[in-house]
Amino acid sequence: MNTYAMSYFAAPGEGRKLGPLSRKALRGSFIELSDGVTHYELAGPETGELVVLIGGLTIPLFYWDRAAAELQRRGFRTLAYSCYGRGYSDRVNARYDESLFARQLAELTCAVGVTPFHLVGTSMGALIAMIHAGHHPETLATLSLAGPAGLATKPGLPLWITRSDRLTRFVARSLGRRMLIKHLDHNVAEQRSAAELKSMIEDAFQYEGSLFAVFSTLQNFGLAARTPLYEATGALQLPTLLLWGRQDRVTPISQLDNARRLIQPTRCHVIEECGHMAPFERPCEVADHIAAFVASSASTRART
């Protein structure tokens, strides 16, 4: 884990500040947790089983809109939220490491007060989900991972950048927005989805501290070489669903066999004509897989 704590900064293009006024027109709810304010949305049938949705490196809770609606139509209650530094949750002046994100998830779900729940994570969110599963397995009924990060052997930024706090800050301020746009272009397989995703994310990146949050995450979270975390997740023997887009260019389909070997998922599905963001690109299919998986897991528990 990197020992640097990059000093907080505002990058060019970040002319707004988050606060009560800027959040007033937004739907959803806001809660003050120990590290800052979290934007979340709890929706669906009050009697439905709870599905908690965790996004990736850059995405806000709105990313989940269609998938959440599909899950709600299938009788589930959904809790989507924006990780710190993403969407309209606080840009905290802190190290964006796994303890920060794990604490946010644990505190938010504790505040909602529903256990056990079904946890769904995509990309970096899948790593947060696995970390939570390791710390609090008793809170989970099932675990679903879509295009999980962590199996690449090299980090997202070259080590010569991340080893220097000053250099990371310089790259983030001068090239960060350009690198963000390039990253977004690789996330989805369809141009229409790419345009929608770009608009959604760019709006939130007008707020001060957004690029600091992303680059601090790249510097401190550990998005690569997470084989031990995968192995630990497999050892938990939780009911686990693994989903992967056939055209995924961020976490390539070539990593699927390794993920299956390490996690030993209960079910695994490859989604055709789909890039890295399966819940965003194929929400109906993803909801179908989750609903069938949850039903099958409940049936198995009932028999035992």
Short mmCIF file of C-alpha atoms in Angstrom, two decimals:
data_model
loop_
_atom_site.label_atom_id
_atom_site.label_comp_id
_atom_site.label_asym_id
_atom_site.label_seq_id
_atom_site.Cartn_x
_atom_site.Cartn_y
_atom_site.Cartn_z
CA MET A 1 0.00 0.00 0.00
CA ASN A 2 1.39 3.44 -0.92
CA THR A 3 2.51 5.46 2.10
CA TYR A 4 1.96 8.88 0.52
CA ALA A 5 -1.03 11.05 1.40
CA MET A 6 -1.37 13.43 -1.53
CA SER A 7 -2.44 16.91 -0.45
CA TYR A 8 -5.97 17.91 -1.41
CA PHE A 9 -6.31 20.02 -4.56
CA ALA A 10 -8.85 21.43 -7.00
CA ALA A 11 -8.07 20.74 -10.66
CA PRO A 12 -8.87 22.96 -13.67
CA GLY A 13 -12.55 22.61 -14.57
CA GLU A 14 -13.61 22.00 -10.96
CA GLY A 15 -15.34 25.33 -10.40
CA ARG A 16 -18.12 24.16 -8.08
CA LYS A 17 -18.28 23.13 -4.44
CA LEU A 18 -20.59 20.49 -3.01
CA GLY A 19 -22.94 21.60 -0.28
CA PRO A 20 -26.60 21.82 0.73
CA LEU A 21 -27.44 24.27 -2.07
CA SER A 22 -25.76 22.29 -4.86
CA ARG A 23 -27.46 19.10 -3.62
CA LYS A 24 -30.91 20.66 -3.20
CA ALA A 25 -32.18 19.76 -6.67
CA LEU A 26 -30.92 16.18 -6.56
CA ARG A 27 -33.14 13.23 -5.87
CA GLY A 28 -32.24 10.70 -3.22
CA SER A 29 -31.04 11.25 0.33
CA PHE A 30 -27.90 12.40 2.11
CA ILE A 31 -26.45 11.08 5.34
CA GLU A 32 -23.52 12.31 7.43
CA LEU A 33 -21.18 9.40 8.12
CA SER A 34 -17.92 9.50 10.06
CA ASP A 35 -15.84 10.59 7.04
CA GLY A 36 -18.36 12.84 5.28
CA VAL A 37 -21.71 13.10 3.55
CA THR A 38 -22.88 10.18 1.39
CA HIS A 39 -25.50 10.49 -1.37
CA TYR A 40 -27.74 7.44 -1.52
CA GLU A 41 -31.11 6.31 -2.82
CA LEU A 42 -33.27 3.68 -1.13
CA ALA A 43 -36.19 2.64 -3.34
CA GLY A 44 -38.54 -0.18 -4.16
CA PRO A 45 -41.06 -2.27 -2.21
CA GLU A 46 -40.61 -1.81 1.53
CA THR A 47 -41.15 -5.53 2.06
CA GLY A 48 -38.64 -6.53 -0.61
CA GLU A 49 -35.26 -8.09 0.13
CA LEU A 50 -32.54 -5.45 0.10
CA VAL A 51 -29.96 -5.30 -2.71
CA VAL A 52 -27.02 -2.95 -2.08
CA LEU A 53 -25.30 -1.61 -5.22
CA ILE A 54 -21.66 -0.45 -5.27
CA GLY A 55 -20.14 1.39 -8.24
CA GLY A 56 -16.65 1.56 -9.66
CA LEU A 57 -13.78 4.04 -9.89
CA THR A 58 -15.65 7.05 -11.29
CA ILE A 59 -19.39 6.38 -11.33
CA PRO A 60 -22.23 8.01 -9.37
CA LEU A 61 -25.28 6.22 -8.01
CA PHE A 62 -27.29 7.22 -11.13
CA TYR A 63 -25.28 4.58 -13.00
CA TRP A 64 -27.57 2.02 -11.34
CA ASP A 65 -30.89 3.63 -12.34
CA ARG A 66 -32.03 1.09 -14.94
CA ALA A 67 -30.65 -1.96 -13.12
CA ALA A 68 -32.23 -0.78 -9.85
CA ALA A 69 -35.58 -0.23 -11.58
CA GLU A 70 -35.43 -3.74 -13.03
CA LEU A 71 -34.64 -5.21 -9.63
CA GLN A 72 -37.48 -3.27 -8.06
CA ARG A 73 -39.86 -4.65 -10.69
CA ARG A 74 -38.78 -8.10 -9.55
CA GLY A 75 -39.77 -7.29 -5.97
CA PHE A 76 -36.43 -6.13 -4.51
CA ARG A 77 -35.68 -3.00 -2.51
CA THR A 78 -32.47 -1.33 -3.71
CA LEU A 79 -29.86 0.83 -2.02
CA ALA A 80 -27.54 2.62 -4.46
CA TYR A 81 -24.96 5.13 -3.31
CA SER A 82 -21.99 7.15 -4.53
CA CYS A 83 -18.62 6.32 -3.02
CA TYR A 84 -16.74 9.24 -1.50
CA GLY A 85 -15.33 11.44 -4.26
CA ARG A 86 -17.87 10.17 -6.80
CA GLY A 87 -21.23 11.57 -7.83
CA TYR A 88 -22.49 13.95 -5.16
CA SER A 89 -20.96 12.36 -2.08
CA ASP A 90 -18.31 14.40 -0.27
CA ARG A 91 -14.81 14.86 -1.64
CA VAL A 92 -13.07 14.08 1.61
CA ASN A 93 -9.64 15.44 2.44
CA ALA A 94 -8.20 12.02 3.24
CA ARG A 95 -6.41 9.03 1.79
CA TYR A 96 -8.76 7.17 -0.57
CA ASP A 97 -7.78 3.67 0.51
CA GLU A 98 -9.80 0.53 1.07
CA SER A 99 -10.46 1.34 4.73
CA LEU A 100 -12.24 4.57 3.72
CA PHE A 101 -14.57 2.82 1.26
CA ALA A 102 -15.13 -0.21 3.51
CA ARG A 103 -16.05 2.08 6.40
CA GLN A 104 -18.48 4.04 4.23
CA LEU A 105 -20.31 0.88 3.13
CA ALA A 106 -20.44 -0.60 6.64
CA GLU A 107 -21.74 2.63 8.18
CA LEU A 108 -24.33 3.23 5.48
CA THR A 109 -25.77 -0.29 5.60
CA CYS A 110 -25.76 -0.17 9.40
CA ALA A 111 -27.75 3.07 9.26
CA VAL A 112 -30.28 1.47 6.91
CA GLY A 113 -30.51 -1.39 9.39
CA VAL A 114 -31.47 -4.30 7.14
CA THR A 115 -29.54 -7.58 7.34
CA PRO A 116 -28.80 -9.86 5.75
CA PHE A 117 -28.75 -8.13 2.37
CA HIS A 118 -27.64 -8.96 -1.17
CA LEU A 119 -24.44 -7.13 -2.13
CA VAL A 120 -23.67 -6.29 -5.77
CA GLY A 121 -20.39 -4.65 -6.83
CA THR A 122 -19.03 -3.73 -10.23
CA SER A 123 -15.36 -3.15 -11.15
CA MET A 124 -13.67 -1.42 -8.17
CA GLY A 125 -16.99 -1.77 -6.35
CA ALA A 126 -16.57 -5.53 -6.58
CA LEU A 127 -13.33 -5.21 -4.60
CA ILE A 128 -15.12 -3.10 -1.98
CA ALA A 129 -17.83 -5.78 -1.86
CA MET A 130 -15.25 -8.52 -1.32
CA ILE A 131 -13.54 -6.49 1.41
CA HIS A 132 -16.88 -6.01 3.15
CA ALA A 133 -17.64 -9.72 2.80
CA GLY A 134 -14.38 -10.54 4.53
CA HIS A 135 -15.04 -8.15 7.41
CA HIS A 136 -18.80 -8.68 7.82
CA PRO A 137 -19.86 -11.99 6.23
CA GLU A 138 -22.78 -12.25 8.66
CA THR A 139 -24.45 -9.24 6.97
CA LEU A 140 -24.66 -10.89 3.54
CA ALA A 141 -27.20 -13.25 2.04
CA THR A 142 -25.47 -13.30 -1.37
CA LEU A 143 -22.57 -11.63 -3.16
CA SER A 144 -22.66 -10.65 -6.86
CA LEU A 145 -19.61 -9.37 -8.75
CA ALA A 146 -19.75 -7.82 -12.23
CA GLY A 147 -16.52 -7.32 -14.18
CA PRO A 148 -14.47 -7.24 -10.95
CA ALA A 149 -11.20 -5.35 -10.87
CA GLY A 150 -8.06 -6.58 -9.16
CA LEU A 151 -6.70 -9.36 -11.36
CA ALA A 152 -4.38 -7.20 -13.46
CA THR A 153 -0.76 -7.60 -12.45
CA LYS A 154 0.15 -3.93 -13.00
CA PRO A 155 -1.50 -0.87 -11.37
CA GLY A 156 -3.50 1.66 -13.36
CA LEU A 157 -0.77 4.28 -13.01
CA PRO A 158 2.96 3.55 -13.54
CA LEU A 159 4.86 3.15 -10.28
CA TRP A 160 7.18 6.03 -11.14
CA ILE A 161 4.15 8.32 -10.91
CA THR A 162 2.52 6.89 -7.79
CA ARG A 163 5.74 6.72 -5.80
CA SER A 164 6.00 10.51 -5.86
CA ASP A 165 3.24 12.50 -4.19
CA ARG A 166 4.29 15.66 -6.02
CA LEU A 167 4.41 13.94 -9.41
CA THR A 168 1.01 12.27 -8.91
CA ARG A 169 -0.47 15.66 -8.06
CA PHE A 170 1.11 17.25 -11.13
CA VAL A 171 -0.15 14.51 -13.49
CA ALA A 172 -3.63 14.66 -11.96
CA ARG A 173 -3.92 18.44 -12.31
CA SER A 174 -2.45 18.69 -15.81
CA LEU A 175 -3.58 15.45 -17.49
CA GLY A 176 -6.22 14.02 -15.19
CA ARG A 177 -9.32 15.13 -17.08
CA ARG A 178 -7.91 13.89 -20.40
CA MET A 179 -7.03 10.54 -18.82
CA LEU A 180 -10.54 10.30 -17.34
CA ILE A 181 -12.19 10.81 -20.74
CA LYS A 182 -9.91 8.19 -22.30
CA HIS A 183 -10.80 5.74 -19.53
CA LEU A 184 -14.53 6.29 -20.06
CA ASP A 185 -14.21 5.52 -23.78
CA HIS A 186 -13.15 1.96 -22.91
CA ASN A 187 -15.95 1.18 -20.48
CA VAL A 188 -18.93 0.39 -22.70
CA ALA A 189 -19.41 -1.37 -26.03
CA GLU A 190 -22.10 0.91 -27.54
CA GLN A 191 -21.62 4.56 -28.56
CA ARG A 192 -25.03 5.61 -27.17
CA SER A 193 -24.18 4.20 -23.75
CA ALA A 194 -20.75 5.85 -23.89
CA ALA A 195 -22.27 9.29 -24.49
CA GLU A 196 -24.75 8.88 -21.64
CA LEU A 197 -22.06 7.66 -19.27
CA LYS A 198 -19.72 10.53 -20.18
CA SER A 199 -22.43 13.14 -19.54
CA MET A 200 -23.35 11.59 -16.19
CA ILE A 201 -19.78 11.47 -14.92
CA GLU A 202 -18.58 14.80 -16.31
CA ASP A 203 -21.32 16.68 -14.47
CA ALA A 204 -20.13 15.40 -11.10
CA PHE A 205 -16.50 16.10 -12.03
CA GLN A 206 -17.19 19.83 -12.04
CA TYR A 207 -16.96 19.73 -8.25
CA GLU A 208 -13.78 20.56 -6.38
CA GLY A 209 -11.71 17.55 -5.31
CA SER A 210 -13.07 15.08 -7.89
CA LEU A 211 -9.78 14.35 -9.64
CA PHE A 212 -7.98 14.36 -6.31
CA ALA A 213 -10.34 11.56 -5.23
CA VAL A 214 -9.69 9.48 -8.36
CA PHE A 215 -5.91 9.85 -8.27
CA SER A 216 -5.72 9.30 -4.53
CA THR A 217 -7.68 6.09 -5.13
CA LEU A 218 -5.29 5.01 -7.88
CA GLN A 219 -2.41 5.77 -5.58
CA ASN A 220 -3.72 4.15 -2.39
CA PHE A 221 -6.51 1.64 -2.98
CA GLY A 222 -4.78 -1.27 -4.70
CA LEU A 223 -6.66 -2.00 -7.91
CA ALA A 224 -4.23 -4.66 -9.14
CA ALA A 225 -2.63 -7.87 -7.85
CA ARG A 226 -5.55 -8.65 -5.50
CA THR A 227 -5.34 -12.43 -5.83
CA PRO A 228 -5.24 -12.87 -2.01
CA LEU A 229 -8.55 -10.97 -1.71
CA TYR A 230 -10.13 -13.22 -4.34
CA GLU A 231 -8.85 -16.32 -2.54
CA ALA A 232 -10.17 -15.06 0.79
CA THR A 233 -13.57 -14.41 -0.78
CA GLY A 234 -13.67 -17.93 -2.17
CA ALA A 235 -12.80 -19.33 1.24
CA LEU A 236 -15.87 -17.65 2.76
CA GLN A 237 -18.10 -19.98 0.72
CA LEU A 238 -20.78 -17.32 0.39
CA PRO A 239 -23.37 -17.81 -2.38
CA THR A 240 -21.61 -15.84 -5.13
CA LEU A 241 -22.61 -14.78 -8.63
CA LEU A 242 -19.99 -13.75 -11.19
CA LEU A 243 -20.99 -11.71 -14.27
CA TRP A 244 -18.71 -10.63 -17.13
CA GLY A 245 -19.19 -8.71 -20.38
CA ARG A 246 -17.85 -10.51 -23.43
CA GLN A 247 -16.41 -7.24 -24.88
CA ASP A 248 -15.00 -5.96 -21.59
CA ARG A 249 -11.84 -3.97 -22.34
CA VAL A 250 -11.13 -2.82 -18.77
CA THR A 251 -11.22 -6.18 -17.00
CA PRO A 252 -10.81 -8.44 -20.05
CA ILE A 253 -12.73 -11.69 -20.41
CA SER A 254 -9.35 -13.45 -20.39
CA GLN A 255 -9.36 -12.92 -16.58
CA LEU A 256 -12.60 -14.85 -16.12
CA ASP A 257 -11.09 -18.32 -15.72
CA ASN A 258 -8.71 -17.06 -13.05
CA ALA A 259 -11.56 -15.33 -11.21
CA ARG A 260 -13.64 -18.52 -11.30
CA ARG A 261 -10.74 -20.60 -9.99
CA LEU A 262 -10.12 -18.21 -7.08
CA ILE A 263 -13.68 -17.33 -6.06
CA GLN A 264 -15.40 -20.60 -7.00
CA PRO A 265 -18.71 -18.81 -7.66
CA THR A 266 -22.03 -20.53 -7.25
CA ARG A 267 -23.06 -19.23 -10.67
CA CYS A 268 -21.21 -17.56 -13.54
CA HIS A 269 -22.60 -15.88 -16.68
CA VAL A 270 -20.95 -14.18 -19.64
CA ILE A 271 -23.11 -11.40 -21.11
CA GLU A 272 -22.81 -11.16 -24.87
CA GLU A 273 -22.37 -7.86 -26.75
CA CYS A 274 -21.52 -6.11 -23.50
CA GLY A 275 -18.52 -4.12 -22.32
CA HIS A 276 -17.19 -3.46 -18.83
CA MET A 277 -20.36 -2.00 -17.34
CA ALA A 278 -22.89 -4.82 -17.53
CA PRO A 279 -25.41 -3.31 -15.05
CA PHE A 280 -25.44 -0.10 -17.10
CA GLU A 281 -25.40 -1.68 -20.56
CA ARG A 282 -27.60 -4.74 -19.96
CA PRO A 283 -29.71 -3.91 -16.88
CA CYS A 284 -32.58 -6.28 -17.66
CA GLU A 285 -30.28 -9.26 -18.21
CA VAL A 286 -28.25 -8.45 -15.10
CA ALA A 287 -31.44 -8.15 -13.01
CA ASP A 288 -32.67 -11.48 -14.38
CA HIS A 289 -29.43 -13.18 -13.37
CA ILE A 290 -29.44 -11.63 -9.89
CA ALA A 291 -33.12 -12.49 -9.27
CA ALA A 292 -32.67 -16.11 -10.40
CA PHE A 293 -29.49 -16.43 -8.34
CA VAL A 294 -31.14 -15.04 -5.19
CA ALA A 295 -34.14 -17.36 -5.64
CA SER A 296 -31.86 -20.36 -6.12
CA SER A 297 -29.80 -19.45 -3.04
CA ALA A 298 -32.94 -19.08 -0.93
CA SER A 299 -34.16 -22.48 -2.13
CA THR A 300 -30.83 -24.05 -1.22
CA ARG A 301 -30.90 -22.51 2.27
CA ALA A 302 -34.46 -23.73 2.77
CA ARG A 303 -33.46 -27.31 1.93
CA THR A 304 -30.59 -27.23 4.39
#
